[in-house]
Coordinates of C-alpha atoms in Angstrom, one line a residue:
X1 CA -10.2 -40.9 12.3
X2 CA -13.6 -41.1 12.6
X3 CA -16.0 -39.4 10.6
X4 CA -18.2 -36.6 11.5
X5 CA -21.0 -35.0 10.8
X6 CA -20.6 -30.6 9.8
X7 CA -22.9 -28.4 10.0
X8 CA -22.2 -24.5 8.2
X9 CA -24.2 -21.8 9.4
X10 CA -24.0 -18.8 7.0
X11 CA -24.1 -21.0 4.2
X12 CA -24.7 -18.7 1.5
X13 CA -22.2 -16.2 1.7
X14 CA -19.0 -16.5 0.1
X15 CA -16.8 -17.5 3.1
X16 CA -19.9 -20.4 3.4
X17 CA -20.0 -20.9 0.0
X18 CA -15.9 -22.0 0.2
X19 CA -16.4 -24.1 3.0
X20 CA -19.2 -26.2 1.3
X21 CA -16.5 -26.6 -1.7
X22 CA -13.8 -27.8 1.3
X23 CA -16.2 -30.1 2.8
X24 CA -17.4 -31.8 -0.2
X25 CA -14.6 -34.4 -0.5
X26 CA -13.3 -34.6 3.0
X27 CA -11.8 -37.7 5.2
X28 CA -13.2 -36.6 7.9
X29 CA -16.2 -34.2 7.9
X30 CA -19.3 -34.7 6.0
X31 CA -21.5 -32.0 5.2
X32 CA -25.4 -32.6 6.4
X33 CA -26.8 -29.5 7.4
X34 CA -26.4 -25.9 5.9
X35 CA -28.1 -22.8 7.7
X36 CA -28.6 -19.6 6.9
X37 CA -31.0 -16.2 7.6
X38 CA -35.0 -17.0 7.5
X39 CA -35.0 -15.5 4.0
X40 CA -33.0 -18.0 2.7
X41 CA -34.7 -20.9 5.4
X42 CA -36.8 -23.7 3.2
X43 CA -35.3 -23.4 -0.2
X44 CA -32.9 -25.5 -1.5
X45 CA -29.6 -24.6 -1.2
X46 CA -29.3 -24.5 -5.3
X47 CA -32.7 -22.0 -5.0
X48 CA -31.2 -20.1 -2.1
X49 CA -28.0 -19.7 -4.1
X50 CA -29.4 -18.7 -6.8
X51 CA -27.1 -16.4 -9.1
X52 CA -24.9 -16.0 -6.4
X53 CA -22.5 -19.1 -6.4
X54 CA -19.1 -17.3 -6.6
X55 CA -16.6 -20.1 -6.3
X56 CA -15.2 -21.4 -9.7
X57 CA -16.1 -24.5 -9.3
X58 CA -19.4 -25.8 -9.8
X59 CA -21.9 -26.4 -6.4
X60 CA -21.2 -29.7 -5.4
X61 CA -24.2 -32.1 -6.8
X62 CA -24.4 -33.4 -2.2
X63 CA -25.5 -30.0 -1.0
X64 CA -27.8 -28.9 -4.3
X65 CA -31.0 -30.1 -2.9
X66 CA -30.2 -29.8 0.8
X67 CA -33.0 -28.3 2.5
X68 CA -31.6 -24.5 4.2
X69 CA -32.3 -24.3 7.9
X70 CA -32.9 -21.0 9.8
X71 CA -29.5 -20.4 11.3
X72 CA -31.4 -18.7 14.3
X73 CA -33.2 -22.7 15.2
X74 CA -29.9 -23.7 17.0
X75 CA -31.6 -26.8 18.5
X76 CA -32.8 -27.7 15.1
X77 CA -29.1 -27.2 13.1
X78 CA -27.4 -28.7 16.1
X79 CA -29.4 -31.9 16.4
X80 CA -27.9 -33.0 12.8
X81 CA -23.9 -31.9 13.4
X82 CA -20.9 -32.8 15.5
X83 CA -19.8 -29.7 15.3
X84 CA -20.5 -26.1 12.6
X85 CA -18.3 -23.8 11.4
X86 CA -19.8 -20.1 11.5
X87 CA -19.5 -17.6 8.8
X88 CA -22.3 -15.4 9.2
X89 CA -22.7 -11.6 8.4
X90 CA -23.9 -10.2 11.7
X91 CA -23.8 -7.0 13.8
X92 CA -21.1 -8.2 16.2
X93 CA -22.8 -8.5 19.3
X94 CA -25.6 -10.6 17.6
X95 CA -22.7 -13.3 16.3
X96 CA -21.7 -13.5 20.0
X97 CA -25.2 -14.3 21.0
X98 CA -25.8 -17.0 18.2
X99 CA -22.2 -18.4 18.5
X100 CA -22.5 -18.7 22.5
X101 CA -26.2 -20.3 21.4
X102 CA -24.9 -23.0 19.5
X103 CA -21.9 -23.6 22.6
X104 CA -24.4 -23.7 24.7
X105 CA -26.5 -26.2 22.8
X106 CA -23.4 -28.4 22.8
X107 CA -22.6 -28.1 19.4
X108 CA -19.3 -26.9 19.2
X109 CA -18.7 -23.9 16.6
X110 CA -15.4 -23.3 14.6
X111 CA -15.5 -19.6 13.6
X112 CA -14.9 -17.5 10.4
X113 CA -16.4 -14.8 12.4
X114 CA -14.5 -11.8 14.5
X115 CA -16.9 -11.2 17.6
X116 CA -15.5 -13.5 19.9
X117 CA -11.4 -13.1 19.0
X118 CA -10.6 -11.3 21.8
X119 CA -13.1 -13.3 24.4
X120 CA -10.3 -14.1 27.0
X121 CA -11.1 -17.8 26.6
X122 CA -12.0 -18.5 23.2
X123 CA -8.9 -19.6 21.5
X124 CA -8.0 -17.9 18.1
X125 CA -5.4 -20.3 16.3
X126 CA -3.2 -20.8 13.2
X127 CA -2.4 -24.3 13.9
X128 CA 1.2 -23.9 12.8
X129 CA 1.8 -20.9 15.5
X130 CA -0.3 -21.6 18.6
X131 CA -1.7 -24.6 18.1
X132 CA -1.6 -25.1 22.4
X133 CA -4.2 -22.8 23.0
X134 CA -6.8 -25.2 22.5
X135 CA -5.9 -26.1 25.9
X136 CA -8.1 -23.1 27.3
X137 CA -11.2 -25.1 26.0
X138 CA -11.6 -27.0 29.5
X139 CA -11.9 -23.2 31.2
X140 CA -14.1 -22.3 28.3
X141 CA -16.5 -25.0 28.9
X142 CA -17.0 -24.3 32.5
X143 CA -17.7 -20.8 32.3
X144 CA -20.3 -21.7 30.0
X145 CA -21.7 -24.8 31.6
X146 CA -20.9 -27.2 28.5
X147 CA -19.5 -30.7 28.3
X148 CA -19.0 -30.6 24.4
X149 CA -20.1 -27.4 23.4
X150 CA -17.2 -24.7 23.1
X151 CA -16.0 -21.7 20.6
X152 CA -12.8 -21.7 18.3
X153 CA -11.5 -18.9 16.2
X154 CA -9.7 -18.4 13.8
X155 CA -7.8 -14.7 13.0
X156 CA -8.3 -12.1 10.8
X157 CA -7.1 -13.2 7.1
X158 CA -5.0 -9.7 6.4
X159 CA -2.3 -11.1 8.7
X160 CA -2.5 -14.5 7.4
X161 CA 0.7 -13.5 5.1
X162 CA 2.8 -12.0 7.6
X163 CA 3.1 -13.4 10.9
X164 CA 3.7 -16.9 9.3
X165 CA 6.8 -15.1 7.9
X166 CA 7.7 -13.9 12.0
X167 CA 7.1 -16.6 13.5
X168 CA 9.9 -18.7 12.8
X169 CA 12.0 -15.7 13.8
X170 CA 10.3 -14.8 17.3
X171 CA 12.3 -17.4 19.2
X172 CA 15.9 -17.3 18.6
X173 CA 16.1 -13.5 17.3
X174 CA 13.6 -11.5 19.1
X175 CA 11.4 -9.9 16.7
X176 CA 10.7 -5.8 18.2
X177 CA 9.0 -4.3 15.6
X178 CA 6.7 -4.8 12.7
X179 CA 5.5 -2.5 10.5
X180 CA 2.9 -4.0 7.2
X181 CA 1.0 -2.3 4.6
X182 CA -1.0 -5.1 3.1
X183 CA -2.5 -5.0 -0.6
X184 CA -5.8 -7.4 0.2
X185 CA -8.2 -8.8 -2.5
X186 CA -12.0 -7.8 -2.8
X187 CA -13.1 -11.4 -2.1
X188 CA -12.1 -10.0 1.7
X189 CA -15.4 -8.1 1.4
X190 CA -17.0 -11.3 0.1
X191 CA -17.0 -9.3 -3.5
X192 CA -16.1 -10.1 -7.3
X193 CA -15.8 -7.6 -9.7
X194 CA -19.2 -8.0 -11.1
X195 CA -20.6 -7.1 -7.3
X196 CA -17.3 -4.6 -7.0
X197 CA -17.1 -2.2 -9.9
X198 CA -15.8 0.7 -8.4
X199 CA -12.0 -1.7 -7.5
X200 CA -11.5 -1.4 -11.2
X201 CA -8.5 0.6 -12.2
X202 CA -8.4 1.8 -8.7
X203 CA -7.6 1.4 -4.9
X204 CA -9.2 1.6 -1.7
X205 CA -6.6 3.2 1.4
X206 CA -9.3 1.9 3.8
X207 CA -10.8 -1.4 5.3
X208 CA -13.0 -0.7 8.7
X209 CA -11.4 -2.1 11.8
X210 CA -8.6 -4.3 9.9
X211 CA -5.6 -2.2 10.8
X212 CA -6.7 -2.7 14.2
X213 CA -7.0 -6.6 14.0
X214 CA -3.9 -6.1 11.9
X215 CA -2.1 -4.8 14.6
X216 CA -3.6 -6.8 17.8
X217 CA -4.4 -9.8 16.9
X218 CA -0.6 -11.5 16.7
X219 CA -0.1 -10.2 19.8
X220 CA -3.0 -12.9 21.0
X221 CA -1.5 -15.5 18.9
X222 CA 1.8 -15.2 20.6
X223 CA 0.0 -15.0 23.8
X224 CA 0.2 -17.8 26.6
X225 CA -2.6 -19.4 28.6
X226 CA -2.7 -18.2 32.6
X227 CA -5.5 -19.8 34.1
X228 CA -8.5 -19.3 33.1
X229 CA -7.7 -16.3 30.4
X230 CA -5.5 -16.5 27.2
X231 CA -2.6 -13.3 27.9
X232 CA -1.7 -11.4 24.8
X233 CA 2.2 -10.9 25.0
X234 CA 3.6 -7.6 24.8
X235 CA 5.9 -6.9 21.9
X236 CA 6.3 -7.1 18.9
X237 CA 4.5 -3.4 18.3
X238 CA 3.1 -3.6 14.7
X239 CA 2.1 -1.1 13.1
X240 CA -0.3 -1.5 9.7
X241 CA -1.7 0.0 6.8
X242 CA -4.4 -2.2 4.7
X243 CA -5.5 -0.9 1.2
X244 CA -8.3 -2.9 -1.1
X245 CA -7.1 -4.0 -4.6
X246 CA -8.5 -5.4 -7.8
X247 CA -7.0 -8.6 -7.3
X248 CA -9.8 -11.6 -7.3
X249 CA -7.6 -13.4 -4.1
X250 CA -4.3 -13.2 -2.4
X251 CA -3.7 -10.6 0.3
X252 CA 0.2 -9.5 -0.3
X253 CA 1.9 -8.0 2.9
X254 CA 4.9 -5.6 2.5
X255 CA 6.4 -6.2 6.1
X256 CA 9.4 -4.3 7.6
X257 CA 11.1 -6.3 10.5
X258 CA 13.6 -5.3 13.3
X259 CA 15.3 -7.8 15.9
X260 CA 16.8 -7.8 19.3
X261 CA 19.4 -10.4 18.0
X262 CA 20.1 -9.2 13.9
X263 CA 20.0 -12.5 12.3
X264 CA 21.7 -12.9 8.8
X265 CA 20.2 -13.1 5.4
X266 CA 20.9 -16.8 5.6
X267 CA 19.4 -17.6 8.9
X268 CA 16.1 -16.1 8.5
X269 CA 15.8 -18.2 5.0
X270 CA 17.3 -21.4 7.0
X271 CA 14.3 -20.7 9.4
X272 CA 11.5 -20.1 6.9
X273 CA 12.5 -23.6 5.4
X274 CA 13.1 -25.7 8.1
X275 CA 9.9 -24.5 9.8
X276 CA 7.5 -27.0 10.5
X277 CA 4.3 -26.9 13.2
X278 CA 1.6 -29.0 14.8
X279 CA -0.5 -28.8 11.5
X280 CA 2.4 -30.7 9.5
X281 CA 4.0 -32.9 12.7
X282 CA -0.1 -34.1 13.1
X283 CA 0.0 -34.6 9.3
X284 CA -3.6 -32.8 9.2
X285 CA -5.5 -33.9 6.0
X286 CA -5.7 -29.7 4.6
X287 CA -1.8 -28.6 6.0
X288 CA 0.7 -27.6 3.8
X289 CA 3.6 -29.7 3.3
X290 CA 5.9 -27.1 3.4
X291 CA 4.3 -24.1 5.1
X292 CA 6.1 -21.3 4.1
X293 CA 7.7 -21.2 0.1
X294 CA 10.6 -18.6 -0.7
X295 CA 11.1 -16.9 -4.2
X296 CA 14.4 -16.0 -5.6
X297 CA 13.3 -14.3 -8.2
X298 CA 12.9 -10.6 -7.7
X299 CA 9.0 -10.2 -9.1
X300 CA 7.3 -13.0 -6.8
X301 CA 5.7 -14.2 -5.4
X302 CA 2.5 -13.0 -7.3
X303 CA -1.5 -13.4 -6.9
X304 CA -2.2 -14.9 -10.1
X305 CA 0.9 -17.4 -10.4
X306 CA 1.3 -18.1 -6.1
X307 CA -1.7 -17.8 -4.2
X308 CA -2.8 -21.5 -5.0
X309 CA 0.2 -23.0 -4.1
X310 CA -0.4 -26.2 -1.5
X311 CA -4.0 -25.5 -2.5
X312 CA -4.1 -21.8 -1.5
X313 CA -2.9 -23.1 2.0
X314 CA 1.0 -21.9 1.9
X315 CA 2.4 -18.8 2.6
X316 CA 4.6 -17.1 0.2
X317 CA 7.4 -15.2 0.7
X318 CA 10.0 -13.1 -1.9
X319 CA 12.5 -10.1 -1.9
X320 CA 14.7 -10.3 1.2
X321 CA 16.9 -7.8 1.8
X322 CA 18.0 -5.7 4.3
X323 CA 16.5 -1.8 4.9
X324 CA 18.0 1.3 5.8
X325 CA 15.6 1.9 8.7
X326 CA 14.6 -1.7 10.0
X327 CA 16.5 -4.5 9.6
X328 CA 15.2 -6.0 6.8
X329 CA 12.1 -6.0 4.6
X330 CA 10.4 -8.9 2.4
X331 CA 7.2 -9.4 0.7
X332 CA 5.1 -12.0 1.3
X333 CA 1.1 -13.9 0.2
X334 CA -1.8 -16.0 1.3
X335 CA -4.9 -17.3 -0.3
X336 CA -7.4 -14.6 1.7
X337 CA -10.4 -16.8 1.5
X338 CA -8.3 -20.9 1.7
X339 CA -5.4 -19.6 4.3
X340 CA -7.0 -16.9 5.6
X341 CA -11.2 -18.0 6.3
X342 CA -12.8 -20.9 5.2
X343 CA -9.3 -23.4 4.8
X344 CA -7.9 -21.9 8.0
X345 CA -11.3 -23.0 9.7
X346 CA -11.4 -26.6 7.9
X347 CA -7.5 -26.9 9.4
X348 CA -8.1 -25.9 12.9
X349 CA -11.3 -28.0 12.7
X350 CA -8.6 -31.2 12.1
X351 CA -6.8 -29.8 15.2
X352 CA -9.5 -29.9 17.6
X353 CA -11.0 -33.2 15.7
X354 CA -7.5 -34.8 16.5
X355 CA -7.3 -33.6 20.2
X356 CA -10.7 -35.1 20.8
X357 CA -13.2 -32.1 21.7
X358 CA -15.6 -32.8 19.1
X359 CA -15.9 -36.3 20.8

């Protein structure tokens, strides 16, 4: 593979900030530009940083010096990339606008970002689930007058932990309903708990708009390409609850499942194992080897011992059994900033690198 030059615009932030950590040692992309808001525009990134480098590792010594570029000079940013991945903190409509910008400039842009997830053809992907709707990029690119330039998304981090669990299931036993409470870490509102004082010894029954994305955005996943649109598909109905805890990372999901087609104990842990999608078959430099890990023991998986497992790009899953009112219910974990932002973004970047639309 070819190697090619990344841009990140919202460089600063924390989902930015992981990405520059991801990028620093990859096969295939090379960090050479970082952008960010005009306050931050003509410092180094090291100055524009400053205090606020929350990854635990140190800032890698390539991007110190880099020069910051005003995210809003598209022409600028995309003259030096192949392609950016966007993690800005925007009103909504204003990410659309800078997003379809950079498309339009013919720099494509893999997103961290929520505006554009239900754009009928901007494909939102977990590589291992729907990794064929990258296929709608032709249609994309038409509507917007672009030979390279295009839009990719990836979905919400909350349900990063559960529908892997699903999907496996969907096929051969019919999955109806869903319902999830998830317990998601305060690195999902780009905090620590120096920035985040008021998570200690408590919790927060309230995230803006993620029970909705919770609830919707699977259905988009499981969806199917008609013509120029992607088509949500109609069932499962999910239901979800999402509460903030003082956990550093790991959103946990408590998920309640019923099937058209009961499946035994023994069959839905045959399918979690066995599962394997595009990301592993293509053998993409940041996918899991084995996608989804299941605990035996009654107390896992955990935050602190689980959520770096494959690098923080697994899904972990614990405490099958079956429920008096749905089929069965499990627990189950993902990394919220690897899995669910910045490492889900590097991972579908691989996808689209190895189908050939950043060429």
């Amino acid at each position: 593979m070819k190697q090619y030059k990344v841009g990140v615009v919202g460089a600063t932030g924390m989902v930015g900030q992981r990405f520059v950590t991801l990028l620093e040692n990859h096969p295939w992309f090379k960090l050479t530009a970082v952008a960010a808001s005009s306050r931050s525009a003509g410092k180094t990134y090291e100055e524009a940083v400053g205090s606020r480098w929350m990854m635990q590792t140190p800032m890698p010594e390539s991007v110190r010096s880099m020069v910051v570029l005003d995210a809003s000079h598209v022409e600028e940013v995309a003259a030096q990339v192949d392609f950016v991945f966007c993690a800005v903190n925007m009103k909504k409509d204003e990410i659309k606008a800078l997003e379809e910008a950079y498309a339009r400039a013919e720099c494509p842009v893999v997103s961290n970002n929520s505006a554009h997830r239900f754009t009928p053809d901007v494909p939102m992907v977990v590589p291992e689930i729907n990794a064929d709707h990258v296929n709608i990029i032709p249609a994309q690119r038409k509507r917007l007058g672009t030979k390279r330039g295009f839009i990719a998304v990836k979905s919400n981090c909350s349900l990063q932990s559960y529908v892997p669990a699903l999907h496996p299931l969907m096929k051969d036993y019919g999955v109806t309903k869903c319902l999830v409470c998830t317990y998601q870490a305060i690195s999902g509102a780009g905090k620590n708990f120096d920035t985040f004082p008021e998570i200690l010894d408590n919790v927060i029954p309230y995230i803006g708009g993620e029970e909705e994305k919770s609830e919707q955005e699977p259905l988009k996943l499981w969806g199917h390409i008609e013509g120029d649109r992607i088509v949500n598909a109609e069932k499962p109905s999910i239901t979800a609850q999402c509460l903030r805890v003082p956990v550093s990372d790991g959103h946990m999901g408590a998920v309640f499942v019923s099937f058209e087609k009961k499946p035994t104990k023994e069959e839905i842990l045959k399918a979690w194992k066995e599962f394997r999608g595009p990301a592993q078959e293509l053998e993409l430099p940041s996918a899991p080897k084995q996608f989804l890990h299941y605990f035996e023991e009654n107390d896992r998986p955990q935050p602190k011992l689980d959520r770096m497992i494959e690098n923080g790009m697994a899904v972990s899953i614990g405490r099958l059994r079956e429920d008096t009112q749905y089929d069965y219910k499990f627990v189950c974990l993902s990394h919220n900033t690897l899995r669910g932002a910045a490492g889900g973004g590097v991972l579908l970047a691989e996808l689209l690198a190895v189908k050939g639309y950043f060429d």
